[in-house]
Amino acid sequence: MSEIVNEIEAVFETHGTAKYSEAVSQLEHALQCATLAEQENGRPALIAAALLHDIGHMLHKFGKNPAARGIDDRHEDIGAGWLNRHFGSEVSEPVRLHVDAKRYLCAVSPDYHDILSPASVRSLELQGGPLTSDEVRDFERGGYANDAVALRRWDDRAKVRDLETPGFAHFRPILEGLELAR
Ligand code: FE
């Protein structure tokens, strides 16, 4: 397990300084999201999912800010696929669903669209817009819908400039305590 956690730490060291938004880097965004998950009593697997939900942005080969160039990088699938090789579905599925959770919330919660950042609004279009009513039903019936929505809510709040959070080392034992994928 330590080896995988080292690998994750190396991904953040190499790519974590990349901008997530104008206000925060990828690493800051990840740490803020995981800190919210921890403060709101997320299970260890969900704290890990919060920390790692955008790892697909750091693993993919589309270059910087693909959404600005009209490309949907499918980072949720890239990230979930990678995570699923190492951890269980409790970590990878909320990550896979965190974009659909945005599309879901846009469909069911009229105020939700207003709190999205400009970048999230832009990518929403590329990701297919709000879910249809059939898709809403499928999303709710599928596994991990609640976890994905919780993760999405933390994700949307994890964009605060200069916010102090614990560092990566704080989350190491949480990652190391997870079960490895079999
Ligand atoms: Fe995010």
Tab-separated table of C-alpha atoms and ligand atoms in Angstrom:
chain	number	residue	atom	x	y	z
A	1	MET	CA	0.000	0.000	0.000
A	2	SER	CA	2.778	2.445	0.877
A	3	GLU	CA	4.082	2.066	-2.660
A	4	ILE	CA	0.780	3.198	-4.151
A	5	VAL	CA	0.539	6.083	-1.708
A	6	ASN	CA	4.074	7.095	-2.715
A	7	GLU	CA	2.987	6.966	-6.336
A	8	ILE	CA	0.010	9.207	-5.565
A	9	GLU	CA	2.224	11.624	-3.673
A	10	ALA	CA	4.576	11.728	-6.674
A	11	VAL	CA	1.648	12.559	-8.991
A	12	PHE	CA	0.754	15.503	-6.746
A	13	GLU	CA	4.404	16.566	-6.531
A	14	THR	CA	4.750	16.549	-10.306
A	15	HIS	CA	1.342	17.927	-11.322
A	16	GLY	CA	-0.179	19.358	-8.137
A	17	THR	CA	1.085	22.864	-8.776
A	18	ALA	CA	-0.908	23.006	-12.015
A	19	LYS	CA	-3.803	25.381	-11.809
A	20	TYR	CA	-7.163	23.928	-10.906
A	21	SER	CA	-8.710	27.392	-11.246
A	22	GLU	CA	-7.606	30.988	-10.991
A	23	ALA	CA	-7.761	30.666	-7.197
A	24	VAL	CA	-6.277	27.252	-6.338
A	25	SER	CA	-3.844	24.612	-7.598
A	26	GLN	CA	-4.773	20.970	-8.156
A	27	LEU	CA	-3.141	20.049	-4.832
A	28	GLU	CA	-4.945	22.812	-2.920
A	29	HIS	CA	-8.249	21.778	-4.482
A	30	ALA	CA	-7.677	18.127	-3.532
A	31	LEU	CA	-6.672	18.984	0.047
A	32	GLN	CA	-9.618	21.339	0.535
A	33	CYS	CA	-12.010	18.718	-0.778
A	34	ALA	CA	-10.578	15.970	1.466
A	35	THR	CA	-10.599	18.310	4.475
A	36	LEU	CA	-14.311	19.013	3.961
A	37	ALA	CA	-14.971	15.270	3.673
A	38	GLU	CA	-13.120	14.666	6.917
A	39	GLN	CA	-14.827	17.552	8.749
A	40	GLU	CA	-18.216	16.234	7.686
A	41	ASN	CA	-17.414	12.715	8.874
A	42	GLY	CA	-16.958	11.024	5.532
A	43	ARG	CA	-15.820	7.412	5.785
A	44	PRO	CA	-12.111	6.877	5.078
A	45	ALA	CA	-12.874	5.623	1.549
A	46	LEU	CA	-14.902	8.751	0.823
A	47	ILE	CA	-12.188	11.033	2.221
A	48	ALA	CA	-9.792	9.234	-0.122
A	49	ALA	CA	-12.223	9.696	-3.023
A	50	ALA	CA	-12.442	13.409	-2.199
A	51	LEU	CA	-8.656	13.708	-2.141
A	52	LEU	CA	-8.244	11.795	-5.392
A	53	HIS	CA	-11.371	12.728	-7.370
A	54	ASP	CA	-9.479	14.828	-9.917
A	55	ILE	CA	-6.399	12.633	-10.213
A	56	GLY	CA	-7.545	11.939	-13.783
A	57	HIS	CA	-6.736	15.575	-14.635
A	58	MET	CA	-3.164	14.872	-13.550
A	59	LEU	CA	-2.838	11.494	-15.289
A	60	HIS	CA	-4.217	12.352	-18.692
A	61	LYS	CA	-2.336	13.559	-21.730
A	62	PHE	CA	-4.609	16.287	-23.046
A	63	GLY	CA	-2.349	19.124	-21.959
A	64	LYS	CA	-3.455	22.145	-20.014
A	65	ASN	CA	-7.110	23.144	-19.621
A	66	PRO	CA	-8.683	20.962	-22.319
A	67	ALA	CA	-12.194	22.280	-21.498
A	68	ALA	CA	-11.155	25.743	-22.678
A	69	ARG	CA	-10.348	24.115	-26.035
A	70	GLY	CA	-13.688	22.338	-26.187
A	71	ILE	CA	-12.382	18.913	-25.155
A	72	ASP	CA	-14.065	16.814	-22.475
A	73	ASP	CA	-11.082	14.988	-20.989
A	74	ARG	CA	-13.289	12.340	-19.283
A	75	HIS	CA	-11.057	12.752	-16.245
A	76	GLU	CA	-13.630	10.989	-14.069
A	77	ASP	CA	-13.200	7.754	-16.060
A	78	ILE	CA	-9.429	8.054	-16.264
A	79	GLY	CA	-9.208	8.671	-12.520
A	80	ALA	CA	-11.696	5.983	-11.549
A	81	GLY	CA	-10.025	3.434	-13.819
A	82	TRP	CA	-6.671	4.093	-12.234
A	83	LEU	CA	-8.053	4.079	-8.696
A	84	ASN	CA	-9.982	0.879	-9.303
A	85	ARG	CA	-6.761	-0.970	-10.012
A	86	HIS	CA	-5.529	-0.112	-6.526
A	87	PHE	CA	-8.521	0.497	-4.272
A	88	GLY	CA	-12.064	-0.787	-4.025
A	89	SER	CA	-15.177	0.604	-5.639
A	90	GLU	CA	-15.923	2.652	-2.502
A	91	VAL	CA	-13.094	4.914	-3.629
A	92	SER	CA	-13.345	4.647	-7.407
A	93	GLU	CA	-17.125	4.808	-7.928
A	94	PRO	CA	-17.791	8.195	-6.286
A	95	VAL	CA	-14.905	9.486	-8.423
A	96	ARG	CA	-16.396	7.976	-11.587
A	97	LEU	CA	-19.750	9.554	-10.734
A	98	HIS	CA	-18.681	13.013	-9.594
A	99	VAL	CA	-19.336	14.574	-13.004
A	100	ASP	CA	-22.694	12.830	-13.351
A	101	ALA	CA	-23.479	14.091	-9.829
A	102	LYS	CA	-23.069	17.639	-11.124
A	103	ARG	CA	-25.355	16.855	-14.072
A	104	TYR	CA	-27.781	15.235	-11.607
A	105	LEU	CA	-27.816	18.206	-9.234
A	106	CYS	CA	-28.370	20.590	-12.151
A	107	ALA	CA	-31.436	18.533	-13.078
A	108	VAL	CA	-33.003	18.158	-9.626
A	109	SER	CA	-31.943	21.244	-7.708
A	110	PRO	CA	-32.837	24.542	-9.392
A	111	ASP	CA	-30.432	26.636	-7.299
A	112	TYR	CA	-27.481	24.370	-7.871
A	113	HIS	CA	-26.480	25.751	-11.258
A	114	ASP	CA	-26.004	29.214	-9.703
A	115	ILE	CA	-23.263	28.056	-7.332
A	116	LEU	CA	-21.163	26.451	-10.061
A	117	SER	CA	-17.909	28.144	-10.936
A	118	PRO	CA	-17.604	29.555	-14.477
A	119	ALA	CA	-15.280	26.670	-15.388
A	120	SER	CA	-17.805	24.113	-14.106
A	121	VAL	CA	-20.548	25.735	-16.148
A	122	ARG	CA	-18.330	25.609	-19.241
A	123	SER	CA	-17.438	21.940	-18.732
A	124	LEU	CA	-21.083	21.035	-17.977
A	125	GLU	CA	-21.916	21.735	-21.597
A	126	LEU	CA	-19.131	19.437	-22.822
A	127	GLN	CA	-20.184	16.762	-20.341
A	128	GLY	CA	-23.712	16.607	-21.725
A	129	GLY	CA	-25.616	19.194	-19.652
A	130	PRO	CA	-28.181	18.313	-16.968
A	131	LEU	CA	-29.336	14.671	-16.790
A	132	THR	CA	-32.662	13.831	-18.422
A	133	SER	CA	-35.445	12.521	-16.187
A	134	ASP	CA	-34.642	8.916	-17.194
A	135	GLU	CA	-30.997	9.498	-16.417
A	136	VAL	CA	-31.929	11.037	-13.061
A	137	ARG	CA	-33.810	7.864	-12.158
A	138	ASP	CA	-30.907	5.644	-13.232
A	139	PHE	CA	-28.465	7.757	-11.281
A	140	GLU	CA	-30.554	7.508	-8.109
A	141	ARG	CA	-30.954	3.748	-8.494
A	142	GLY	CA	-27.300	3.104	-9.184
A	143	GLY	CA	-24.862	2.489	-6.356
A	144	TYR	CA	-22.902	5.270	-4.730
A	145	ALA	CA	-25.280	8.056	-5.761
A	146	ASN	CA	-25.285	9.580	-2.263
A	147	ASP	CA	-21.521	9.358	-1.976
A	148	ALA	CA	-21.096	10.949	-5.396
A	149	VAL	CA	-23.427	13.833	-4.503
A	150	ALA	CA	-21.635	14.414	-1.187
A	151	LEU	CA	-18.298	14.406	-3.007
A	152	ARG	CA	-19.661	16.823	-5.600
A	153	ARG	CA	-20.833	19.261	-2.914
A	154	TRP	CA	-17.363	19.261	-1.328
A	155	ASP	CA	-15.771	19.579	-4.771
A	156	ASP	CA	-17.803	22.717	-5.485
A	157	ARG	CA	-16.684	24.314	-2.208
A	158	ALA	CA	-12.999	23.352	-2.477
A	159	LYS	CA	-11.945	26.392	-4.466
A	160	VAL	CA	-11.020	28.943	-1.792
A	161	ARG	CA	-7.913	31.035	-2.351
A	162	ASP	CA	-5.218	30.780	0.365
A	163	LEU	CA	-7.237	28.499	2.650
A	164	GLU	CA	-5.110	26.662	5.228
A	165	THR	CA	-5.608	22.895	5.235
A	166	PRO	CA	-3.656	19.892	6.477
A	167	GLY	CA	-1.053	18.745	3.955
A	168	PHE	CA	-0.843	15.490	2.019
A	169	ALA	CA	0.956	13.804	4.943
A	170	HIS	CA	-2.173	14.158	7.072
A	171	PHE	CA	-4.126	11.987	4.637
A	172	ARG	CA	-1.414	9.340	4.208
A	173	PRO	CA	-2.590	7.114	7.076
A	174	ILE	CA	-6.149	7.298	5.758
A	175	LEU	CA	-4.999	6.064	2.346
A	176	GLU	CA	-2.730	3.451	3.902
A	177	GLY	CA	-5.591	2.129	6.015
A	178	LEU	CA	-7.778	1.393	2.992
A	179	GLU	CA	-8.179	-2.062	1.612
A	180	LEU	CA	-6.338	-2.847	-1.573
A	181	ALA	CA	-8.265	-3.954	-4.629
A	182	ARG	CA	-8.280	-7.693	-5.021
B	1	FE	FE	-12.898	18.812	-8.446
